[in-house]
GROMACS .gro file of N, CA and C in nm:
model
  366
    1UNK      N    1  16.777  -2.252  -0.319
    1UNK     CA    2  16.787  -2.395  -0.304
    1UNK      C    3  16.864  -2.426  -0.176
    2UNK      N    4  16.805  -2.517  -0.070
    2UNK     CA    5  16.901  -2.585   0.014
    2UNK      C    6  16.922  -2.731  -0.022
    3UNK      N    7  17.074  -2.753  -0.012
    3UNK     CA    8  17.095  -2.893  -0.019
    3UNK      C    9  17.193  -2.944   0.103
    4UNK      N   10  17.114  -3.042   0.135
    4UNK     CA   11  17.182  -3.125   0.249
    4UNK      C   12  17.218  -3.297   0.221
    5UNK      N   13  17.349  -3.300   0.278
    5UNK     CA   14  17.432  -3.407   0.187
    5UNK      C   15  17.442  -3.521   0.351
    6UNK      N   16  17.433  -3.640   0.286
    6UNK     CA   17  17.517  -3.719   0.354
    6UNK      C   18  17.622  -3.822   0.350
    7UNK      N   19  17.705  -3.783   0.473
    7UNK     CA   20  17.816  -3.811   0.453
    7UNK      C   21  17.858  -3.934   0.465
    8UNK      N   22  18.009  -3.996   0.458
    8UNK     CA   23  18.015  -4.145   0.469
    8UNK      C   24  17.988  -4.156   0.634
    9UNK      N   25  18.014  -4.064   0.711
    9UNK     CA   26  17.976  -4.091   0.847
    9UNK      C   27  17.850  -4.085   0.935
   10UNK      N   28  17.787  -4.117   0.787
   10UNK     CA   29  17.619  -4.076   0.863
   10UNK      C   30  17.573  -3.927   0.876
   11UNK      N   31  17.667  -3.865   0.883
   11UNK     CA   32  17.612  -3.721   0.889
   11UNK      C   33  17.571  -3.635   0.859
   12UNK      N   34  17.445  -3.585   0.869
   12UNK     CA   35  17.393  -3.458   0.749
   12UNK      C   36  17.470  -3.358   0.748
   13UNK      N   37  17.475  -3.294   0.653
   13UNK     CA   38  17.583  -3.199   0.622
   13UNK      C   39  17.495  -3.059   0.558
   14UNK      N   40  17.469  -2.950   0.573
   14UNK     CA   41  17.408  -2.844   0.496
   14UNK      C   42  17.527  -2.784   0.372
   15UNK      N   43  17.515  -2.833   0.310
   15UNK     CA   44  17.635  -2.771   0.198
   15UNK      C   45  17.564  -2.634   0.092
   16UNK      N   46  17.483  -2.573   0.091
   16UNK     CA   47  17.421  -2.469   0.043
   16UNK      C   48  17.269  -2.450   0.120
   17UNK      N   49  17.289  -2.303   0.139
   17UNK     CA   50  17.145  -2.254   0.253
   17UNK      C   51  17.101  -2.144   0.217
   18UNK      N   52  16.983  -2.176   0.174
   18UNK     CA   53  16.940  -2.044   0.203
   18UNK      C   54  16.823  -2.030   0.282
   19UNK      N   55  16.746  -1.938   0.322
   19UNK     CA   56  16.618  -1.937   0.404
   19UNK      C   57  16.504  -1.984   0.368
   20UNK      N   58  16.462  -2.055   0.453
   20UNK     CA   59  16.383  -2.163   0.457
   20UNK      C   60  16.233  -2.052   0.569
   21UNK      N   61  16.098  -1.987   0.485
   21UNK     CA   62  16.017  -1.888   0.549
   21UNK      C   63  15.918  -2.053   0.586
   22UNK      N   64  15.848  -2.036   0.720
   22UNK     CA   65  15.684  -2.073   0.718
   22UNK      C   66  15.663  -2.095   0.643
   23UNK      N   67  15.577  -2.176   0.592
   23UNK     CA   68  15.479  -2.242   0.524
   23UNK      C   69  15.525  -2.247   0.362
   24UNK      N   70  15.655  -2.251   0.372
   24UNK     CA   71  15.750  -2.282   0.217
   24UNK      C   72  15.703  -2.372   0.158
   25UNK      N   73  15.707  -2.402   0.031
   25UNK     CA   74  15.717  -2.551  -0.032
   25UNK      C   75  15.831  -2.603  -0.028
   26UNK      N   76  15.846  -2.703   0.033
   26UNK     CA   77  16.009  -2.725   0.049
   26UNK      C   78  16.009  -2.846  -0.048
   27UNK      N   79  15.947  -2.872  -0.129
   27UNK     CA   80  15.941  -2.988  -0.231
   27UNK      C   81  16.048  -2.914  -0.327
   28UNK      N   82  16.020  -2.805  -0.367
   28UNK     CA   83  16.093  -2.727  -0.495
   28UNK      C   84  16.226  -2.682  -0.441
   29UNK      N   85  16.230  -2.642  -0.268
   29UNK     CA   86  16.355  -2.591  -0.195
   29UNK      C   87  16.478  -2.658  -0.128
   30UNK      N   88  16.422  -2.765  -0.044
   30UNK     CA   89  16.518  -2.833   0.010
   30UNK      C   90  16.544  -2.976  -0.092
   31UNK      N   91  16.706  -3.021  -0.107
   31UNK     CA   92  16.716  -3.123  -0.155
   31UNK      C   93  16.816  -3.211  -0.076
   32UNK      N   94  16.780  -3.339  -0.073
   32UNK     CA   95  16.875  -3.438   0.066
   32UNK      C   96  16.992  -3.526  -0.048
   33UNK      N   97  17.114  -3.511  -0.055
   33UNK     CA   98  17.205  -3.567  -0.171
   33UNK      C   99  17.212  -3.706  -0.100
   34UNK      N  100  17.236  -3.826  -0.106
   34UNK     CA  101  17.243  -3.942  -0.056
   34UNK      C  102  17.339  -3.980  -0.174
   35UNK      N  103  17.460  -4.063  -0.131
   35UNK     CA  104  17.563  -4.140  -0.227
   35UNK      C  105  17.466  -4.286  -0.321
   36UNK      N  106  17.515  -4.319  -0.356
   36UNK     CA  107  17.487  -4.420  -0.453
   36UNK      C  108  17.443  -4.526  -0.358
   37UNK      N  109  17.560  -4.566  -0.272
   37UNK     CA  110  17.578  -4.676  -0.160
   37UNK      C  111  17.577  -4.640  -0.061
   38UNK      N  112  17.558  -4.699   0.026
   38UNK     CA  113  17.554  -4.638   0.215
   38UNK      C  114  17.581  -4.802   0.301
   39UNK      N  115  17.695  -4.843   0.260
   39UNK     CA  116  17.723  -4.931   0.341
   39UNK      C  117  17.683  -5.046   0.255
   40UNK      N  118  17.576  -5.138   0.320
   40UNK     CA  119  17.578  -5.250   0.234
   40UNK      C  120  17.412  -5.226   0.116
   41UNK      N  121  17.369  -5.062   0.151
   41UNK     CA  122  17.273  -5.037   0.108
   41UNK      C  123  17.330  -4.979  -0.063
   42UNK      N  124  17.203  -5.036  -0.134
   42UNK     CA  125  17.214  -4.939  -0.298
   42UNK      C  126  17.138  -4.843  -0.261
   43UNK      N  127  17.143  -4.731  -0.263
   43UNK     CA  128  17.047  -4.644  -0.223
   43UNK      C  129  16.923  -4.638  -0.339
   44UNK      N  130  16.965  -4.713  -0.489
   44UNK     CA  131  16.850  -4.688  -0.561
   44UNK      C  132  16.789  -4.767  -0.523
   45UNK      N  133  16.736  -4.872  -0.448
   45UNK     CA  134  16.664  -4.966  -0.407
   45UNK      C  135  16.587  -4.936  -0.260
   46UNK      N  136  16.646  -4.874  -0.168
   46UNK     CA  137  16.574  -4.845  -0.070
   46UNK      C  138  16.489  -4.709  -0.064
   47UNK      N  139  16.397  -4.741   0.073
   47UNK     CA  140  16.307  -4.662   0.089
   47UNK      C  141  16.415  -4.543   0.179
   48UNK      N  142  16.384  -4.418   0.167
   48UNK     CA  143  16.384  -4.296   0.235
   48UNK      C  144  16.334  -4.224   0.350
   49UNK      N  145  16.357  -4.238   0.441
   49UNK     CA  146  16.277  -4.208   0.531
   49UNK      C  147  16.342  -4.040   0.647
   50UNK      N  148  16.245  -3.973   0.584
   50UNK     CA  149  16.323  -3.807   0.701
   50UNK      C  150  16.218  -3.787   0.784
   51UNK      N  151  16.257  -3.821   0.929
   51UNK     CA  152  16.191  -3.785   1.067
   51UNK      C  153  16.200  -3.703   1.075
   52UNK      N  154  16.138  -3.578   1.143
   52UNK     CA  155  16.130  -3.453   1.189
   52UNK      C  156  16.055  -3.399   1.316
   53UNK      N  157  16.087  -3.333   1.360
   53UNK     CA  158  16.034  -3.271   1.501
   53UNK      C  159  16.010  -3.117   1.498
   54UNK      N  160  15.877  -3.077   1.456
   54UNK     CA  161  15.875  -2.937   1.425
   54UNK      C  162  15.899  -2.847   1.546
   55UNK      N  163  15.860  -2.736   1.552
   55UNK     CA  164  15.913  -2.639   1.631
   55UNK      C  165  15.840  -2.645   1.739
   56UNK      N  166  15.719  -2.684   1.694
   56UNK     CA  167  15.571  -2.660   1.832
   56UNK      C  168  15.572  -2.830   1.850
   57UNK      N  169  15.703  -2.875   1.819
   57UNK     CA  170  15.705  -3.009   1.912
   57UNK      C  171  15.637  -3.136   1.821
   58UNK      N  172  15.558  -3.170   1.730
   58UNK     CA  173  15.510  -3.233   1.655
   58UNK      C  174  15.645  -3.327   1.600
   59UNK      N  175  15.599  -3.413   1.602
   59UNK     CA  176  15.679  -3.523   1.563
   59UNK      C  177  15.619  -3.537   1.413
   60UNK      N  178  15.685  -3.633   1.292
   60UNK     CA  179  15.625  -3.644   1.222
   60UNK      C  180  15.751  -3.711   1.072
   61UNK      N  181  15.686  -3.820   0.983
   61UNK     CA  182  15.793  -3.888   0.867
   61UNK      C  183  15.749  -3.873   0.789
   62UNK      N  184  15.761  -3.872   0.683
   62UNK     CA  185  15.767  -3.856   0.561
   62UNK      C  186  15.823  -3.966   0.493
   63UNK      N  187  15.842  -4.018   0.342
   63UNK     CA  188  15.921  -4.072   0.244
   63UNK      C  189  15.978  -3.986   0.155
   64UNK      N  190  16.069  -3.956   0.134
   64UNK     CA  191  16.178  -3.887   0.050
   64UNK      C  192  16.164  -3.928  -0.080
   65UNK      N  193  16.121  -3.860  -0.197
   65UNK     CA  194  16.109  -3.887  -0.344
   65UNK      C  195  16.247  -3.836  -0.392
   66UNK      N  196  16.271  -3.939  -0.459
   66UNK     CA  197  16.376  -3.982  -0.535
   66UNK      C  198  16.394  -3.942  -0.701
   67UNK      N  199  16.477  -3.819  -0.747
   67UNK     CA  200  16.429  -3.771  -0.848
   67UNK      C  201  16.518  -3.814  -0.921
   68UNK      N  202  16.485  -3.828  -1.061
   68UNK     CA  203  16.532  -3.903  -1.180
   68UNK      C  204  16.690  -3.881  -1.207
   69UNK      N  205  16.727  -3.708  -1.177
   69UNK     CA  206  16.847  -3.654  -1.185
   69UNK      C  207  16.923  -3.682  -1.097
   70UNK      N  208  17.075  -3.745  -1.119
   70UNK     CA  209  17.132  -3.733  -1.017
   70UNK      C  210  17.216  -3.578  -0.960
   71UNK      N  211  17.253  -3.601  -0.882
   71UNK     CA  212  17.351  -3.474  -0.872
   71UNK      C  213  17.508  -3.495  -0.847
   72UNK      N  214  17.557  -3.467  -0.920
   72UNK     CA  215  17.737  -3.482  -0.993
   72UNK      C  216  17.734  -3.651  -1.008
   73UNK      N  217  17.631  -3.689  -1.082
   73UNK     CA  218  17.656  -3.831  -1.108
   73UNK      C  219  17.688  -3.935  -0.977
   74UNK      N  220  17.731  -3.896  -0.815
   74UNK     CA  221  17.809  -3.916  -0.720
   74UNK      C  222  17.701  -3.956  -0.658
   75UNK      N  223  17.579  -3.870  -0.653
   75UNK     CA  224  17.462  -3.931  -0.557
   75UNK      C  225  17.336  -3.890  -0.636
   76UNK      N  226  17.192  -3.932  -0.531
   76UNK     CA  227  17.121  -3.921  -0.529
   76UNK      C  228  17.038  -3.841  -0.506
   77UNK      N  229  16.916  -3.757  -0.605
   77UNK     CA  230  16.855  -3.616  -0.507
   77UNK      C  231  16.762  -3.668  -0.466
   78UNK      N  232  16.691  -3.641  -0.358
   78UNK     CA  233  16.551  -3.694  -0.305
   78UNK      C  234  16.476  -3.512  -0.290
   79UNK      N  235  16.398  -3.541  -0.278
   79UNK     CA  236  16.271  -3.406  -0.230
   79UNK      C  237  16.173  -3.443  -0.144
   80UNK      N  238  16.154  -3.317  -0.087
   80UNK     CA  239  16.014  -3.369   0.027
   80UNK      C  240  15.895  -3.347  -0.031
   81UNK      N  241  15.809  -3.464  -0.011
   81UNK     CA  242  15.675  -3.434  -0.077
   81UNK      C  243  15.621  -3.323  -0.031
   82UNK      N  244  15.538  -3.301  -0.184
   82UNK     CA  245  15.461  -3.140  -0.146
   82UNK      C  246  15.381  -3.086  -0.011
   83UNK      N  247  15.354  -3.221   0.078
   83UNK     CA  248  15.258  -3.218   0.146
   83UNK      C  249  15.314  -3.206   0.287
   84UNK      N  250  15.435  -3.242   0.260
   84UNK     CA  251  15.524  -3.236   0.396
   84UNK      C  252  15.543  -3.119   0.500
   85UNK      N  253  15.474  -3.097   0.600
   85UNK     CA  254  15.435  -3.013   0.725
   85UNK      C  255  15.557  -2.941   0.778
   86UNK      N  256  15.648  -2.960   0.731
   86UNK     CA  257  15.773  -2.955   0.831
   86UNK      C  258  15.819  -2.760   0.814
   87UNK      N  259  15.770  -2.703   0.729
   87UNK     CA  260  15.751  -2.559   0.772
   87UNK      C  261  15.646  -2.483   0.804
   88UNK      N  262  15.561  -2.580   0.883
   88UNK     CA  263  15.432  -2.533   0.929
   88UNK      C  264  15.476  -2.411   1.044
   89UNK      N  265  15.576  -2.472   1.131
   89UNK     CA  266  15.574  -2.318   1.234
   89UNK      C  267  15.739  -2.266   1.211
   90UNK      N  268  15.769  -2.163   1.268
   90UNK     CA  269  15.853  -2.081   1.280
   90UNK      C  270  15.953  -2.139   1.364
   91UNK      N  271  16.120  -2.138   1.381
   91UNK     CA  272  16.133  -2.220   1.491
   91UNK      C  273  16.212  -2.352   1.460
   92UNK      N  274  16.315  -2.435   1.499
   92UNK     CA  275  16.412  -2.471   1.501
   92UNK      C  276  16.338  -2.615   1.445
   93UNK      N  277  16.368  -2.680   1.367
   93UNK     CA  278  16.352  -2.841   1.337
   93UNK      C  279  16.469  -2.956   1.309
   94UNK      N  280  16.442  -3.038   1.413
   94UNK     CA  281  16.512  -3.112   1.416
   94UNK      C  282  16.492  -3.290   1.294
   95UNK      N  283  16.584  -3.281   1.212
   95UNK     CA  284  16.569  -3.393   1.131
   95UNK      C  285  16.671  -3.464   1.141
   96UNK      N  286  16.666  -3.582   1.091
   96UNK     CA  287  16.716  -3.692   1.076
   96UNK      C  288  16.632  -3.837   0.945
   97UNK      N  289  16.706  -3.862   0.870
   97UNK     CA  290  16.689  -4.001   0.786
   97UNK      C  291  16.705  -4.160   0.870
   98UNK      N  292  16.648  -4.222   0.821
   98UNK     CA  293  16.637  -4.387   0.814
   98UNK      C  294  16.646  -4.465   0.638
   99UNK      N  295  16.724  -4.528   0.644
   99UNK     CA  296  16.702  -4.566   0.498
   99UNK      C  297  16.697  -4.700   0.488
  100UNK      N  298  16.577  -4.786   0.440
  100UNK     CA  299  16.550  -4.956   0.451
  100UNK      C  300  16.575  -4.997   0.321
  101UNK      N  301  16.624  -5.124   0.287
  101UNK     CA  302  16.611  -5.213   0.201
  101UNK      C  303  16.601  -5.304   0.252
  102UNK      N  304  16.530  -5.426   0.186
  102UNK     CA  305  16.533  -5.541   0.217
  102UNK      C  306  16.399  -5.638   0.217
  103UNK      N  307  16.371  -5.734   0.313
  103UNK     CA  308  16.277  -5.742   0.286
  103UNK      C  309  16.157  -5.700   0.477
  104UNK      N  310  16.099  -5.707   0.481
  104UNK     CA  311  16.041  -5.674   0.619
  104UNK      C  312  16.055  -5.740   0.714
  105UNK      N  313  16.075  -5.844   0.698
  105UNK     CA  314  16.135  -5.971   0.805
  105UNK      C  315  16.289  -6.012   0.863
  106UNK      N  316  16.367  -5.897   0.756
  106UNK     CA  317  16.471  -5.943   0.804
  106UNK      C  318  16.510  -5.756   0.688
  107UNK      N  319  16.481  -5.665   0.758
  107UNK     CA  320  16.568  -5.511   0.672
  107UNK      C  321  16.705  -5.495   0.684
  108UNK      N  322  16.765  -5.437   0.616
  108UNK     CA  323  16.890  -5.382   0.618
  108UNK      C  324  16.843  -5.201   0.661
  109UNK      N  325  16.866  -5.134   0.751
  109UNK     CA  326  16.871  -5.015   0.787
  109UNK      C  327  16.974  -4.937   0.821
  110UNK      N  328  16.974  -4.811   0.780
  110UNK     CA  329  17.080  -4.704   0.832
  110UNK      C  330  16.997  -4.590   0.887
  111UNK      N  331  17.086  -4.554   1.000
  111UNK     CA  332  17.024  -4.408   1.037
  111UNK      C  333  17.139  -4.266   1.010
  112UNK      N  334  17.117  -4.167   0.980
  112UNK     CA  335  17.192  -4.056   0.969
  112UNK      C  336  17.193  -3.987   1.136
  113UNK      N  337  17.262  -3.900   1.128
  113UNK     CA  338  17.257  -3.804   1.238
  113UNK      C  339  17.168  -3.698   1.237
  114UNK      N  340  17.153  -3.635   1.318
  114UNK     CA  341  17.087  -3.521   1.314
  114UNK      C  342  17.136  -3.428   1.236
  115UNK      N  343  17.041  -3.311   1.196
  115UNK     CA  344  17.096  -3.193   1.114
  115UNK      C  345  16.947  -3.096   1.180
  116UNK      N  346  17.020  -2.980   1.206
  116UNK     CA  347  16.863  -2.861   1.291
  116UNK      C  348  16.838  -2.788   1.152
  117UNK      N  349  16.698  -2.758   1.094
  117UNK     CA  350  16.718  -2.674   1.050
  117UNK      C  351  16.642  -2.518   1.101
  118UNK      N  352  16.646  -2.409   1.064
  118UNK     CA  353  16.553  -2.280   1.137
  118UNK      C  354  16.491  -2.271   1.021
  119UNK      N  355  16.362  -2.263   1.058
  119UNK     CA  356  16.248  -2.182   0.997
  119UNK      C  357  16.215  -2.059   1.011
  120UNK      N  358  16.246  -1.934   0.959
  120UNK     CA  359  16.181  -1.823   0.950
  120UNK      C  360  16.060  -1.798   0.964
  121UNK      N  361  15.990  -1.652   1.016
  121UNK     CA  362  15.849  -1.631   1.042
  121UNK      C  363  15.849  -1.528   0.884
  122UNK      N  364  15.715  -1.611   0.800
  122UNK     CA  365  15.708  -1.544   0.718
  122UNK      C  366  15.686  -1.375   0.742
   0.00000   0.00000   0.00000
């Protein structure tokens, strides 16, 4: 299991790692902890959003699913959908979150910081 936390300062944090091979399911592997609140955000109300920049340069977002369990009651787990590309190549990825509530005309948004992660060659 990897879990990556964020902090009150925006910052992703890797707090447990393990290797992350090519073409993983990272739905079952990686998990993103998000607090309850993030400022003036409920986090159970907003959308999720993890940008990524794969290794061979591909840009690419996703929505972060939001699973029923919390983790230490303190936050939120999200997972990457099954379909999510982001261990397609071997090679350093760069991520980062956006998180919206609100309504579209007028959102409330936060951005996190970066966090790299490495992909192994299977």
């Amino acid at each position: 299991m990897f879990y990556i936390k964020l902090e009150d300062d925006m910052s992703l944090v890797i707090t447990v790692r393990e290797s992350i091979y090519r073409g993983d399911n990272l739905n079952q592997k990686i998990r993103y902890l998000l607090p309850l609140t993030i400022g003036d955000i409920e986090t159970q109300s907003a959308y999720v959003y993890l940008n990524y920049i794969r290794a061979d340069g591909v840009a690419d977002v996703v929505v972060l699913e939001r699973m029923e369990e919390k983790y230490n009651e303190s936050y939120y787990q999200y997972a990457l959908p099954v379909t999510c590309k982001l261990s397609k190549y071997p090679g350093e990825v760069c991520t980062w979150m956006q998180i919206y509530t609100g309504v579209p005309s007028n959102p409330v948004i936060a951005k996190s910081g970066e966090c790299v992660l490495q992909i192994e060659d299977s």
